[in-house]
């Protein structure tokens, strides 16, 4: 891990956290620059929520040094309690206080920090409208859907005007209809909010792709990869990252069939939520959804997503071979970098090698179209 | 009722039918004695029996002392429950078992224990007598203390259970929002405890109202001072059976009312 992978001298958040619990050992160094979103990716039990707990001050590590701006939040002697840290936390569950209305939930932070009743109410209304939940102000948490509750929880986390925003799997408990909308909303908030840095914990690479500038991959308490999101996810170096990432994504604008790439190619797919035509969107699909055919050979079926390309590289990935394609002279440019998974026997049968002209067939049903 | 029949019910894979026999016997054990008491009650003289001056004295004293004991329980049990549920000091499990002691101890033993703490020969009682001239035993205060002793574990247990069920997540969120511990306690912990607090207090009150063993050993049975309703029933049981039965029925009515108020949450679980 070279020093350059970590945010340089302009970092707002710096943390060096070490703790041991039973057989589990955690050793994480992380930083985030001004305005940056850092994603912590990792499987269950990798320690990512523990890191977030330490940043929030809910957990106290044996050895930790955490600085936010010019404030020391934790070091060998001191441990600033959560309420003095200037953080906002959005967890997997909305955890809205059940005895308070949505507006009073959002006003809780400002009230706790000394704002008067009227002032806190004004702040609450402002943040509720920021998350498109103004009409929910008087509802009790029990009367809200999962997505609505999470929007109110987001407003509540933001209303305290935190310096550091912590997001712990914020979309994991939402149903498939609500998650994309909230992801878009969080994306907007992360770009426009007054916070100085944000840390997102997730096991879904899509969250990192859409929201984070840099990622850090955690495995059994150790950092195994880190760097700019696209680099890490496009060229995974560890098994875990390869399994969860290595996802293909083609950016463009939403259209009726799916996503229209900048070169005009349409990738048919299934929209994972409400998408207005012409808005920025990304088509995401796994390498296993890409079939490879030899160019020039006739096939009976003609799926919508059939694109000409050339083989760039072939690399073993556990039991399969991962093929990375590059644009061919007569094919669309957007397929550059798309990867496919093949069995070694298929590679031998098709006599594939770098430079072979191929056709990539992508099953439209396995292409998810997300707003971005 | 017709609609009920069309609704989906769980299929009958539940329990062996033969369990009905001991179940009905168990129910009979609770219901039949009460039926016996009701049958024995002289309803013509009932109003007169429960409004005799000694009965009214006992009722007034019972309500006053039980209410005072409930307030005392609230002041002592609520903080204790929070400490037991949230503190991580070593030995907290032992403390938790000790708090349950009055729940399993025969009340008469509790009364004796109180007597040897606060009686004239008890070390605290001696101290109070010498320094302030305060003698606790055989006073209304002793009644309140005896009732508090036996009933406050009920409140601690129900509050601690509620605190554990709710977990610390709401409190942690409140802390990240900038709320100091006292604000978290006031604005999150206590409001979330209110349902359990309500049913716990009703249970406490009921237990205090029915207290007998600890009261008679520690406070005695002086009319108007320490003779509460259960003690009055016990006193009358030999001499004036009609009055004893009438007062017993009064206590049953109060108990049924208490169950009606407290049952939904205390017995049927939360959420």
Coordinates of C-alpha atoms in Angstrom, one line a residue:
Chain A
X1 CA 0.0 0.0 0.0
X2 CA 1.8 3.1 -1.1
X3 CA 1.3 6.4 0.7
X4 CA -0.1 7.9 -2.4
X5 CA -3.3 5.8 -2.2
X6 CA -4.2 7.6 1.0
X7 CA -5.6 11.2 0.8
X8 CA -2.6 13.5 1.0
X9 CA -1.9 16.4 3.2
X10 CA -5.3 18.0 2.6
X11 CA -7.2 15.3 4.5
X12 CA -10.0 16.3 6.8
X13 CA -10.5 12.9 8.5
X14 CA -7.6 10.8 9.6
X15 CA -8.0 7.6 11.6
X16 CA -5.7 4.9 12.8
X17 CA -7.7 2.3 14.6
X18 CA -6.4 -0.9 16.2
X19 CA -8.4 -3.3 18.4
X20 CA -8.5 -6.9 19.4
X21 CA -11.6 -8.7 20.3
X22 CA -11.5 -12.5 20.9
X23 CA -9.7 -13.8 17.9
X24 CA -10.5 -10.8 15.8
X25 CA -7.8 -8.2 15.1
X26 CA -8.6 -4.9 13.5
X27 CA -6.0 -2.6 12.1
X28 CA -7.2 0.1 9.8
X29 CA -5.7 3.4 8.7
X30 CA -8.0 5.6 6.7
X31 CA -8.3 9.2 5.6
X32 CA -10.7 11.4 3.6
X33 CA -10.0 14.7 1.9
X34 CA -12.2 17.8 2.1
X35 CA -15.6 17.0 0.4
X36 CA -14.6 13.4 -0.3
X37 CA -16.8 10.3 0.1
X38 CA -14.9 7.2 1.3
X39 CA -16.5 3.8 1.0
X40 CA -15.5 0.9 3.2
X41 CA -16.3 -2.3 1.4
X42 CA -16.1 -5.7 2.9
X43 CA -17.8 -9.0 3.7
X44 CA -19.8 -9.6 6.9
X45 CA -17.5 -9.8 9.9
X46 CA -14.7 -7.9 8.2
X47 CA -14.9 -5.1 10.8
X48 CA -16.4 -2.3 8.7
X49 CA -19.2 -1.5 11.1
X50 CA -16.6 -1.6 14.0
X51 CA -14.6 1.1 12.2
X52 CA -17.7 3.2 11.8
X53 CA -18.5 2.7 15.5
X54 CA -15.1 3.9 16.4
X55 CA -15.4 7.0 14.2
X56 CA -18.8 7.7 15.7
X57 CA -17.4 7.3 19.2
X58 CA -19.9 4.5 20.1
X59 CA -17.0 2.1 20.4
X60 CA -13.7 2.8 22.1
X61 CA -10.7 1.1 20.5
X62 CA -7.7 0.1 22.6
X63 CA -5.5 2.1 20.3
X64 CA -7.0 4.8 18.1
X65 CA -6.1 8.1 16.8
X66 CA -8.9 9.9 15.0
X67 CA -8.7 13.5 13.9
X68 CA -11.4 15.5 12.2
X69 CA -10.2 18.9 10.9
X70 CA -8.0 20.2 13.6
X71 CA -9.9 18.4 16.4
X72 CA -8.6 15.2 18.0
X73 CA -11.6 12.9 18.5
X74 CA -9.6 10.0 20.0
X75 CA -6.1 9.3 20.9
X76 CA -4.2 7.4 23.6
X77 CA -5.7 9.5 26.5
X78 CA -8.8 11.1 25.2
X79 CA -12.1 9.8 23.9
X80 CA -14.5 12.5 22.8
X81 CA -18.0 11.2 23.4
X82 CA -20.4 10.8 20.4
X83 CA -22.4 13.9 21.3
X84 CA -19.4 16.2 21.0
X85 CA -18.0 14.8 17.8
X86 CA -20.1 16.7 15.2
X87 CA -21.1 13.6 13.3
X88 CA -24.2 12.4 11.6
X89 CA -25.1 8.7 11.4
X90 CA -27.5 7.1 9.0
X91 CA -27.7 3.3 9.7
X92 CA -29.3 0.4 8.0
X93 CA -32.5 0.8 10.1
X94 CA -33.9 4.4 10.2
X95 CA -34.2 4.2 14.0
X96 CA -36.6 7.1 14.2
X97 CA -37.7 7.8 17.7
X98 CA -41.1 6.1 17.7
X99 CA -42.6 8.6 20.2
X100 CA -41.8 11.7 18.1
X101 CA -43.3 12.9 14.8
X102 CA -41.1 13.0 11.7
X103 CA -40.6 16.8 12.2
X104 CA -39.7 16.4 15.9
X105 CA -37.3 13.6 15.0
X106 CA -35.5 15.9 12.6
X107 CA -35.6 18.7 15.1
X108 CA -34.0 16.5 17.8
X109 CA -30.4 17.3 16.7
X110 CA -30.8 21.1 16.6
X111 CA -32.7 21.0 19.9
X112 CA -30.0 18.9 21.6
X113 CA -27.4 21.4 20.4
X114 CA -29.3 24.3 22.0
X115 CA -31.6 25.7 19.3
X116 CA -34.9 27.1 20.5
X117 CA -38.1 25.3 19.7
X118 CA -39.0 27.7 16.8
X119 CA -35.5 27.6 15.3
X120 CA -35.3 23.8 15.5
X121 CA -38.7 23.6 13.9
X122 CA -37.6 25.8 11.0
X123 CA -34.4 23.7 10.5
X124 CA -36.5 20.5 10.6
X125 CA -38.9 21.8 7.9
X126 CA -35.9 22.9 5.8
X127 CA -34.2 19.5 5.9
X128 CA -37.5 17.6 5.4
X129 CA -38.1 19.5 2.2
X130 CA -34.4 18.9 1.1
X131 CA -35.2 15.1 1.2
X132 CA -38.6 15.6 -0.4
X133 CA -40.4 14.6 2.8
X134 CA -42.0 17.9 3.7
X135 CA -45.5 16.4 3.6
X136 CA -44.5 13.7 6.1
X137 CA -43.7 16.2 8.9
X138 CA -46.6 15.4 11.1
X139 CA -46.5 11.6 10.7
X140 CA -45.4 9.2 13.3
X141 CA -42.6 6.8 12.3
X142 CA -45.0 3.9 12.5
X143 CA -47.0 5.5 9.7
X144 CA -44.0 5.7 7.3
X145 CA -42.9 3.2 4.7
X146 CA -39.3 2.0 4.9
X147 CA -38.1 4.4 2.2
X148 CA -39.9 7.3 3.7
X149 CA -38.6 6.6 7.2
X150 CA -35.0 6.4 5.8
X151 CA -35.5 9.7 4.1
X152 CA -36.6 11.3 7.4
X153 CA -33.6 9.6 9.1
X154 CA -31.3 11.2 6.5
X155 CA -32.9 14.6 7.1
X156 CA -32.4 14.0 10.9
X157 CA -28.7 13.1 10.4
X158 CA -28.2 16.2 8.2
X159 CA -30.1 18.6 10.4
X160 CA -27.4 18.6 13.0
X161 CA -25.1 20.0 10.3
X162 CA -22.4 17.3 11.0
X163 CA -18.8 17.8 9.9
X164 CA -18.5 14.1 9.2
X165 CA -21.4 12.0 7.8
X166 CA -21.4 8.3 8.5
X167 CA -23.5 6.0 6.4
X168 CA -23.8 2.3 7.6
X169 CA -25.4 0.2 4.8
X170 CA -28.1 2.8 4.4
X171 CA -29.9 1.0 1.6
X172 CA -29.5 -2.6 2.7
X173 CA -32.9 -2.8 4.5
X174 CA -34.9 -1.1 1.8
X175 CA -36.9 -3.0 -0.8
X176 CA -35.7 -2.9 -4.4
X177 CA -38.1 -0.1 -5.4
X178 CA -37.1 2.3 -2.6
X179 CA -33.3 1.7 -2.7
X180 CA -32.4 3.4 -6.0
X181 CA -34.4 6.5 -5.2
X182 CA -32.8 6.9 -1.9
X183 CA -29.3 6.2 -3.4
X184 CA -29.9 9.0 -5.8
X185 CA -31.0 11.3 -3.0
X186 CA -28.0 10.4 -0.9
X187 CA -25.8 11.1 -3.9
X188 CA -27.3 14.6 -4.2
X189 CA -26.9 15.2 -0.5
X190 CA -23.3 14.0 -0.5
X191 CA -22.4 16.4 -3.3
X192 CA -24.2 19.4 -1.9
X193 CA -24.2 19.0 1.9
X194 CA -22.3 21.2 4.3
X195 CA -20.4 18.2 5.8
X196 CA -16.7 18.1 5.2
X197 CA -16.3 14.4 4.6
X198 CA -18.4 11.2 4.5
X199 CA -17.7 7.5 5.2
X200 CA -20.0 4.9 3.6
X201 CA -19.9 1.3 4.8
X202 CA -21.4 -1.1 2.4
X203 CA -21.2 -4.6 1.0
X204 CA -22.8 -3.5 -2.3
X205 CA -20.2 -2.3 -4.9
X206 CA -23.0 -0.4 -6.6
X207 CA -23.2 1.9 -3.6
X208 CA -19.5 2.6 -3.8
X209 CA -19.6 3.0 -7.6
X210 CA -22.4 5.6 -7.5
X211 CA -21.5 7.4 -4.3
X212 CA -17.9 7.1 -3.4
X213 CA -14.7 8.8 -4.6
X214 CA -12.4 6.3 -3.0
X215 CA -12.8 2.9 -1.6
X216 CA -11.1 0.8 1.0
X217 CA -11.6 -2.9 1.1
X218 CA -11.6 -4.6 4.4
X219 CA -11.1 -8.3 5.1
X220 CA -10.8 -9.9 8.5
X221 CA -10.0 -6.5 10.0
X222 CA -7.2 -5.7 7.6
X223 CA -7.2 -3.3 4.6
X224 CA -6.6 -5.4 1.6
X225 CA -7.1 -2.8 -1.2
X226 CA -7.6 0.9 -1.4
X227 CA -7.7 3.6 -4.0
X228 CA -10.0 5.5 -6.3
X229 CA -13.4 3.6 -6.6
X230 CA -13.2 2.9 -10.4
X231 CA -9.7 1.6 -10.2
X232 CA -10.3 -0.7 -7.3
X233 CA -13.5 -2.1 -8.7
X234 CA -12.4 -2.3 -12.3
X235 CA -9.1 -4.1 -11.5
X236 CA -9.8 -6.1 -8.3
X237 CA -6.7 -7.6 -6.8
X238 CA -8.2 -9.8 -4.1
X239 CA -10.8 -12.6 -4.3
X240 CA -13.4 -10.8 -2.3
X241 CA -13.2 -7.6 -4.4
X242 CA -13.2 -9.7 -7.6
X243 CA -16.4 -11.5 -6.5
X244 CA -18.3 -8.4 -5.4
X245 CA -16.8 -6.1 -8.0
X246 CA -15.5 -6.6 -11.4
X247 CA -18.9 -5.4 -12.4
X248 CA -19.4 -3.9 -15.8
X249 CA -20.8 -0.5 -15.9
X250 CA -21.6 1.7 -18.9
X251 CA -22.5 5.3 -18.2
X252 CA -24.9 7.3 -20.4
X253 CA -28.4 8.7 -20.2
X254 CA -31.6 6.9 -19.5
X255 CA -33.8 6.0 -22.5
X256 CA -36.9 3.9 -22.8
X257 CA -35.0 0.6 -23.4
X258 CA -32.2 1.2 -21.0
X259 CA -29.1 3.3 -21.2
X260 CA -27.9 5.3 -24.2
X261 CA -24.1 5.5 -24.2
X262 CA -22.3 8.7 -25.3
X263 CA -21.6 7.0 -28.7
X264 CA -25.3 6.4 -29.3
X265 CA -25.3 2.7 -28.5
X266 CA -28.3 1.6 -26.5
X267 CA -27.8 -1.1 -23.8
X268 CA -31.1 -2.6 -23.0
X269 CA -31.8 -3.3 -19.4
X270 CA -34.2 -3.1 -16.5
X271 CA -34.6 0.1 -14.7
X272 CA -34.2 -0.3 -10.9
X273 CA -36.6 2.5 -10.1
X274 CA -38.2 5.6 -11.6
X275 CA -35.9 7.1 -14.3
X276 CA -36.7 10.1 -16.3
X277 CA -35.6 9.8 -19.9
X278 CA -32.4 11.8 -20.6
X279 CA -31.2 11.8 -17.0
X280 CA -27.7 10.4 -16.2
X281 CA -27.8 6.7 -15.7
X282 CA -25.5 3.7 -15.5
X283 CA -26.0 0.2 -16.8
X284 CA -24.6 -2.4 -14.4
X285 CA -24.1 -6.1 -15.2
X286 CA -22.0 -8.9 -14.0
X287 CA -19.4 -10.5 -16.2
X288 CA -21.4 -13.7 -15.9
X289 CA -24.2 -12.0 -17.8
X290 CA -22.0 -11.5 -20.9
X291 CA -21.8 -14.4 -23.4
X292 CA -19.0 -14.4 -26.0
X293 CA -19.6 -15.6 -29.6
X294 CA -17.2 -15.7 -32.5
X295 CA -17.7 -12.9 -35.0
X296 CA -19.0 -14.0 -38.4
X297 CA -20.6 -17.3 -37.2
X298 CA -24.4 -17.2 -37.6
X299 CA -26.6 -17.7 -34.6
X300 CA -30.3 -18.3 -34.5
X301 CA -31.3 -16.0 -31.7
X302 CA -30.5 -12.3 -32.0
X303 CA -30.7 -10.7 -28.5
X304 CA -30.9 -6.9 -28.4
X305 CA -27.6 -6.4 -26.7
X306 CA -25.2 -7.8 -29.3
X307 CA -22.0 -5.8 -29.8
X308 CA -18.9 -6.3 -31.8
X309 CA -15.6 -6.2 -29.9
X310 CA -12.2 -7.6 -29.7
X311 CA -10.5 -9.7 -27.0
X312 CA -8.1 -7.6 -25.1
X313 CA -6.9 -9.9 -22.3
X314 CA -7.8 -13.3 -20.8
X315 CA -7.0 -13.9 -17.1
X316 CA -7.8 -16.8 -14.8
X317 CA -10.2 -15.9 -12.0
X318 CA -10.5 -19.0 -9.8
X319 CA -12.3 -21.7 -11.8
X320 CA -13.2 -19.3 -14.7
X321 CA -11.4 -17.2 -17.2
X322 CA -12.2 -13.5 -17.3
X323 CA -12.2 -12.0 -20.7
X324 CA -11.7 -8.3 -21.0
X325 CA -12.9 -6.8 -24.3
X326 CA -11.8 -3.7 -26.2
X327 CA -13.6 -1.8 -28.9
X328 CA -13.1 -3.1 -32.4
X329 CA -12.8 -0.8 -35.4
X330 CA -16.4 -1.5 -36.7
X331 CA -18.0 -1.9 -33.2
X332 CA -19.3 0.6 -30.6
X333 CA -16.8 2.3 -28.4
X334 CA -18.8 1.8 -25.2
X335 CA -17.9 -1.9 -24.9
X336 CA -14.3 -1.0 -24.2
X337 CA -13.3 -2.6 -20.9
X338 CA -16.4 -4.8 -20.6
X339 CA -15.5 -8.2 -19.0
X340 CA -17.0 -11.6 -19.5
X341 CA -16.7 -14.9 -17.7
X342 CA -16.0 -18.1 -19.6
X343 CA -15.1 -21.6 -18.7
X344 CA -11.5 -22.7 -19.8
X345 CA -13.1 -25.2 -22.2
X346 CA -15.1 -22.5 -23.9
X347 CA -12.0 -20.4 -24.3
X348 CA -10.3 -23.4 -25.9
X349 CA -13.2 -24.3 -28.1
X350 CA -13.6 -20.8 -29.5
X351 CA -9.8 -20.5 -29.8
X352 CA -9.9 -17.1 -28.2
X353 CA -6.7 -15.1 -27.8
X354 CA -6.0 -11.3 -27.6
X355 CA -7.1 -9.7 -30.8
X356 CA -9.8 -12.2 -31.7
X357 CA -12.9 -10.4 -33.1
X358 CA -15.9 -11.5 -31.0
X359 CA -19.5 -10.6 -30.4
X360 CA -20.6 -9.8 -26.8
X361 CA -24.1 -10.8 -26.0
X362 CA -25.5 -9.3 -22.8
X363 CA -28.7 -10.6 -21.4
X364 CA -31.0 -7.6 -21.1
X365 CA -32.8 -9.2 -18.1
X366 CA -29.5 -9.1 -16.1
X367 CA -28.6 -5.5 -16.9
X368 CA -29.7 -3.2 -14.1
X369 CA -30.1 0.5 -15.0
X370 CA -29.5 2.8 -12.1
X371 CA -29.7 6.6 -11.9
X372 CA -26.4 8.3 -11.1
Chain B
X1 CA -68.8 -13.1 14.7
X2 CA -69.7 -14.4 11.2
X3 CA -66.8 -12.5 9.8
X4 CA -64.4 -14.2 12.2
X5 CA -65.3 -17.6 10.8
X6 CA -64.3 -16.6 7.2
X7 CA -60.9 -15.3 8.3
X8 CA -57.9 -17.5 8.0
X9 CA -57.0 -19.4 11.2
X10 CA -53.8 -21.3 11.9
X11 CA -54.3 -25.0 11.3
X12 CA -54.7 -27.3 14.3
X13 CA -51.3 -28.8 14.6
X14 CA -50.8 -27.0 17.9
X15 CA -51.0 -29.2 21.0
X16 CA -52.3 -32.6 22.2
X17 CA -56.0 -32.4 23.0
X18 CA -55.4 -34.3 26.3
X19 CA -53.7 -31.2 27.6
X20 CA -57.2 -29.7 28.0
X21 CA -57.8 -31.9 31.1
X22 CA -55.0 -30.5 33.3
X23 CA -55.6 -27.1 31.8
X24 CA -59.2 -27.0 32.8
X25 CA -58.2 -28.3 36.3
X26 CA -55.7 -25.5 36.6
X27 CA -58.3 -22.9 35.6
X28 CA -60.7 -24.4 38.1
X29 CA -58.1 -24.0 40.8
X30 CA -58.2 -20.2 40.1
X31 CA -61.8 -19.7 39.4
X32 CA -63.7 -22.0 41.8
X33 CA -62.4 -20.5 45.1
X34 CA -63.5 -17.1 43.8
X35 CA -66.9 -18.5 42.9
X36 CA -67.0 -20.0 46.4
X37 CA -66.3 -16.6 47.9
X38 CA -69.0 -14.9 45.7
X39 CA -71.5 -17.6 46.7
X40 CA -70.8 -17.1 50.4
X41 CA -71.1 -13.3 50.1
X42 CA -74.1 -11.7 51.9
X43 CA -75.0 -9.3 49.1
X44 CA -77.9 -7.7 51.1
X45 CA -75.6 -6.4 53.7
X46 CA -72.7 -5.9 51.4
X47 CA -72.8 -2.1 51.3
X48 CA -73.1 -1.8 55.0
X49 CA -70.3 -4.3 55.6
X50 CA -67.8 -2.6 53.4
X51 CA -68.7 0.9 54.8
X52 CA -68.2 0.1 58.4
X53 CA -65.8 2.5 60.1
X54 CA -63.1 -0.1 60.5
X55 CA -63.4 -1.2 56.9
X56 CA -63.3 2.3 55.6
X57 CA -60.3 3.0 57.8
X58 CA -58.5 -0.1 56.4
X59 CA -59.4 0.8 52.8
X60 CA -58.2 4.4 53.2
X61 CA -55.0 3.3 54.8
X62 CA -54.5 0.6 52.1
X63 CA -54.9 3.1 49.3
X64 CA -52.7 5.7 50.9
X65 CA -49.8 3.4 51.8
X66 CA -50.0 1.5 48.5
X67 CA -49.9 4.8 46.6
X68 CA -47.0 6.0 48.7
X69 CA -45.2 2.7 48.1
X70 CA -45.8 3.0 44.4
X71 CA -44.2 6.4 44.3
X72 CA -41.3 5.2 46.3
X73 CA -40.9 2.3 43.9
X74 CA -40.9 4.7 40.9
X75 CA -38.2 6.8 42.5
X76 CA -36.0 3.8 43.4
X77 CA -36.7 1.3 40.7
X78 CA -36.4 3.4 37.6
X79 CA -32.8 4.5 38.1
X80 CA -31.9 1.0 39.4
X81 CA -33.4 -0.6 36.2
X82 CA -31.4 1.8 34.0
X83 CA -28.2 1.0 35.9
X84 CA -28.8 -2.8 35.8
X85 CA -29.6 -2.7 32.1
X86 CA -26.9 -0.4 30.9
X87 CA -24.0 -0.5 33.3
X88 CA -21.1 -2.8 32.4
X89 CA -19.4 -2.9 35.8
X90 CA -18.3 -6.3 36.9
X91 CA -20.7 -8.1 39.2
X92 CA -23.7 -6.6 37.6
X93 CA -25.3 -10.0 37.2
X94 CA -25.0 -10.7 40.9
X95 CA -26.7 -7.4 41.6
X96 CA -29.4 -8.3 39.2
X97 CA -30.1 -11.5 41.1
X98 CA -30.0 -9.8 44.5
X99 CA -32.7 -7.3 43.4
X100 CA -35.0 -10.3 42.6
X101 CA -34.7 -11.6 46.2
X102 CA -37.9 -10.0 47.6
X103 CA -39.7 -11.6 44.7
X104 CA -38.9 -15.1 45.9
X105 CA -38.5 -14.5 49.6
X106 CA -41.5 -15.3 51.8
X107 CA -42.8 -11.8 52.7
X108 CA -42.8 -12.7 56.4
X109 CA -39.1 -13.2 56.2
X110 CA -38.7 -9.8 54.5
X111 CA -40.7 -8.2 57.3
X112 CA -38.5 -9.9 59.9
X113 CA -35.4 -8.7 58.1
X114 CA -36.8 -5.1 58.0
X115 CA -37.6 -5.4 61.7
X116 CA -34.0 -6.4 62.6
X117 CA -32.6 -3.5 60.5
X118 CA -35.0 -0.8 61.6
X119 CA -36.3 -2.1 64.9
X120 CA -35.0 -0.7 68.2
X121 CA -32.4 -3.5 68.3
X122 CA -31.5 -3.2 64.6
X123 CA -28.4 -1.2 63.9
X124 CA -30.1 1.4 61.6
X125 CA -33.2 1.5 63.9
X126 CA -31.0 2.1 66.9
X127 CA -29.1 4.9 65.1
X128 CA -32.4 6.6 64.0
X129 CA -33.8 6.3 67.5
X130 CA -30.7 7.7 69.2
X131 CA -30.0 10.5 66.8
X132 CA -33.5 11.7 65.7
X133 CA -35.9 9.9 68.0
X134 CA -37.4 8.2 64.9
X135 CA -39.0 4.8 65.5
X136 CA -40.1 3.2 62.2
X137 CA -41.6 -0.2 63.2
X138 CA -45.4 -0.3 63.9
X139 CA -46.1 3.0 62.1
X140 CA -47.7 3.8 58.7
X141 CA -44.2 4.5 57.4
X142 CA -43.3 0.8 58.2
X143 CA -46.3 -0.3 56.2
X144 CA -45.1 1.7 53.2
X145 CA -41.5 0.3 53.6
X146 CA -42.8 -3.3 53.8
X147 CA -44.9 -2.8 50.7
X148 CA -42.1 -1.1 48.8
X149 CA -39.7 -3.9 49.8
X150 CA -41.9 -6.6 48.3
X151 CA -43.2 -4.8 45.2
X152 CA -40.3 -2.9 43.8
X153 CA -38.7 -5.9 42.1
X154 CA -41.8 -6.0 39.9
X155 CA -41.0 -2.6 38.5
X156 CA -37.3 -3.2 38.2
X157 CA -37.9 -6.4 36.3
X158 CA -40.5 -5.0 33.9
X159 CA -38.4 -1.8 33.2
X160 CA -35.1 -3.7 32.8
X161 CA -36.8 -6.1 30.4
X162 CA -38.2 -3.2 28.4
X163 CA -34.8 -1.4 28.3
X164 CA -33.1 -4.6 27.1
X165 CA -35.7 -5.2 24.4
X166 CA -35.4 -1.6 23.2
X167 CA -31.6 -2.0 23.2
X168 CA -29.2 1.0 23.1
X169 CA -29.7 1.8 19.4
X170 CA -32.1 4.7 19.9
X171 CA -29.8 6.1 22.6
X172 CA -26.8 5.8 20.4
X173 CA -28.5 7.6 17.6
X174 CA -29.5 10.3 20.0
X175 CA -25.9 10.7 21.1
X176 CA -24.7 11.0 17.5
X177 CA -27.2 13.8 17.1
X178 CA -25.5 15.7 19.8
X179 CA -27.6 14.8 22.8
X180 CA -25.8 14.7 26.1
X181 CA -26.5 11.7 28.4
X182 CA -29.1 13.6 30.5
X183 CA -30.9 14.8 27.4
X184 CA -30.9 11.2 26.0
X185 CA -32.3 9.9 29.3
X186 CA -35.0 12.6 29.4
X187 CA -36.0 12.7 25.8
X188 CA -35.4 9.1 24.5
X189 CA -35.0 6.5 27.3
X190 CA -37.9 7.6 29.5
X191 CA -40.4 8.2 26.7
X192 CA -39.6 4.7 25.3
X193 CA -40.1 3.3 28.8
X194 CA -43.5 4.8 29.4
X195 CA -45.6 1.8 28.4
X196 CA -43.6 -0.5 30.6
X197 CA -43.5 2.0 33.3
X198 CA -47.3 2.3 33.3
X199 CA -48.0 -1.4 33.5
X200 CA -45.1 -1.9 36.0
X201 CA -46.5 0.8 38.3
X202 CA -50.0 -0.8 38.2
X203 CA -48.4 -4.2 39.1
X204 CA -46.5 -2.5 42.0
X205 CA -49.6 -0.9 43.3
X206 CA -51.5 -4.2 43.2
X207 CA -48.7 -6.1 45.0
X208 CA -48.5 -3.3 47.6
X209 CA -52.2 -3.3 48.1
X210 CA -52.2 -7.1 48.8
X211 CA -49.2 -7.1 51.0
X212 CA -49.7 -9.0 54.3
X213 CA -46.7 -11.0 55.6
X214 CA -44.1 -8.3 55.7
X215 CA -46.6 -5.8 57.0
X216 CA -47.8 -7.8 59.9
X217 CA -44.3 -8.7 61.1
X218 CA -42.8 -5.3 60.6
X219 CA -45.7 -2.9 61.2
X220 CA -48.2 -4.9 63.3
X221 CA -51.9 -4.6 63.0
X222 CA -53.1 -1.3 64.6
X223 CA -56.4 -0.1 63.4
X224 CA -56.1 3.2 61.4
X225 CA -52.3 3.1 61.6
X226 CA -51.0 -0.2 60.1
X227 CA -54.1 -2.4 59.7
X228 CA -54.5 -2.4 55.9
X229 CA -57.4 -4.2 54.1
X230 CA -55.7 -7.7 54.0
X231 CA -54.9 -7.4 57.7
X232 CA -58.5 -6.3 58.4
X233 CA -59.7 -9.4 56.5
X234 CA -57.4 -11.6 58.6
X235 CA -58.5 -10.0 61.8
X236 CA -62.2 -10.4 60.9
X237 CA -61.9 -13.9 59.6
X238 CA -62.5 -15.4 63.1
X239 CA -65.0 -13.0 64.6
X240 CA -67.0 -11.5 61.7
X241 CA -67.0 -13.9 58.7
X242 CA -69.5 -11.9 56.7
X243 CA -67.4 -8.7 56.8
X244 CA -64.2 -10.7 56.0
X245 CA -65.9 -12.2 52.9
X246 CA -67.3 -8.8 51.8
X247 CA -63.8 -7.1 52.1
X248 CA -62.2 -10.1 50.3
X249 CA -64.6 -9.5 47.4
X250 CA -63.7 -5.8 47.4
X251 CA -60.0 -6.8 47.1
X252 CA -60.9 -9.2 44.2
X253 CA -62.7 -6.4 42.4
X254 CA -59.6 -4.2 42.8
X255 CA -57.4 -7.0 41.5
X256 CA -59.5 -7.6 38.5
X257 CA -59.4 -3.9 37.7
X258 CA -55.6 -3.9 38.0
X259 CA -55.3 -6.9 35.6
X260 CA -57.7 -5.1 33.2
X261 CA -55.4 -2.1 33.2
X262 CA -52.0 -3.7 33.2
X263 CA -52.5 -7.0 31.3
X264 CA -52.2 -5.9 27.7
X265 CA -48.5 -5.1 28.0
X266 CA -47.3 -6.8 31.1
X267 CA -48.6 -10.3 30.2
X268 CA -48.8 -10.3 26.5
X269 CA -45.4 -9.0 25.8
X270 CA -44.2 -6.0 23.9
X271 CA -45.0 -5.3 20.2

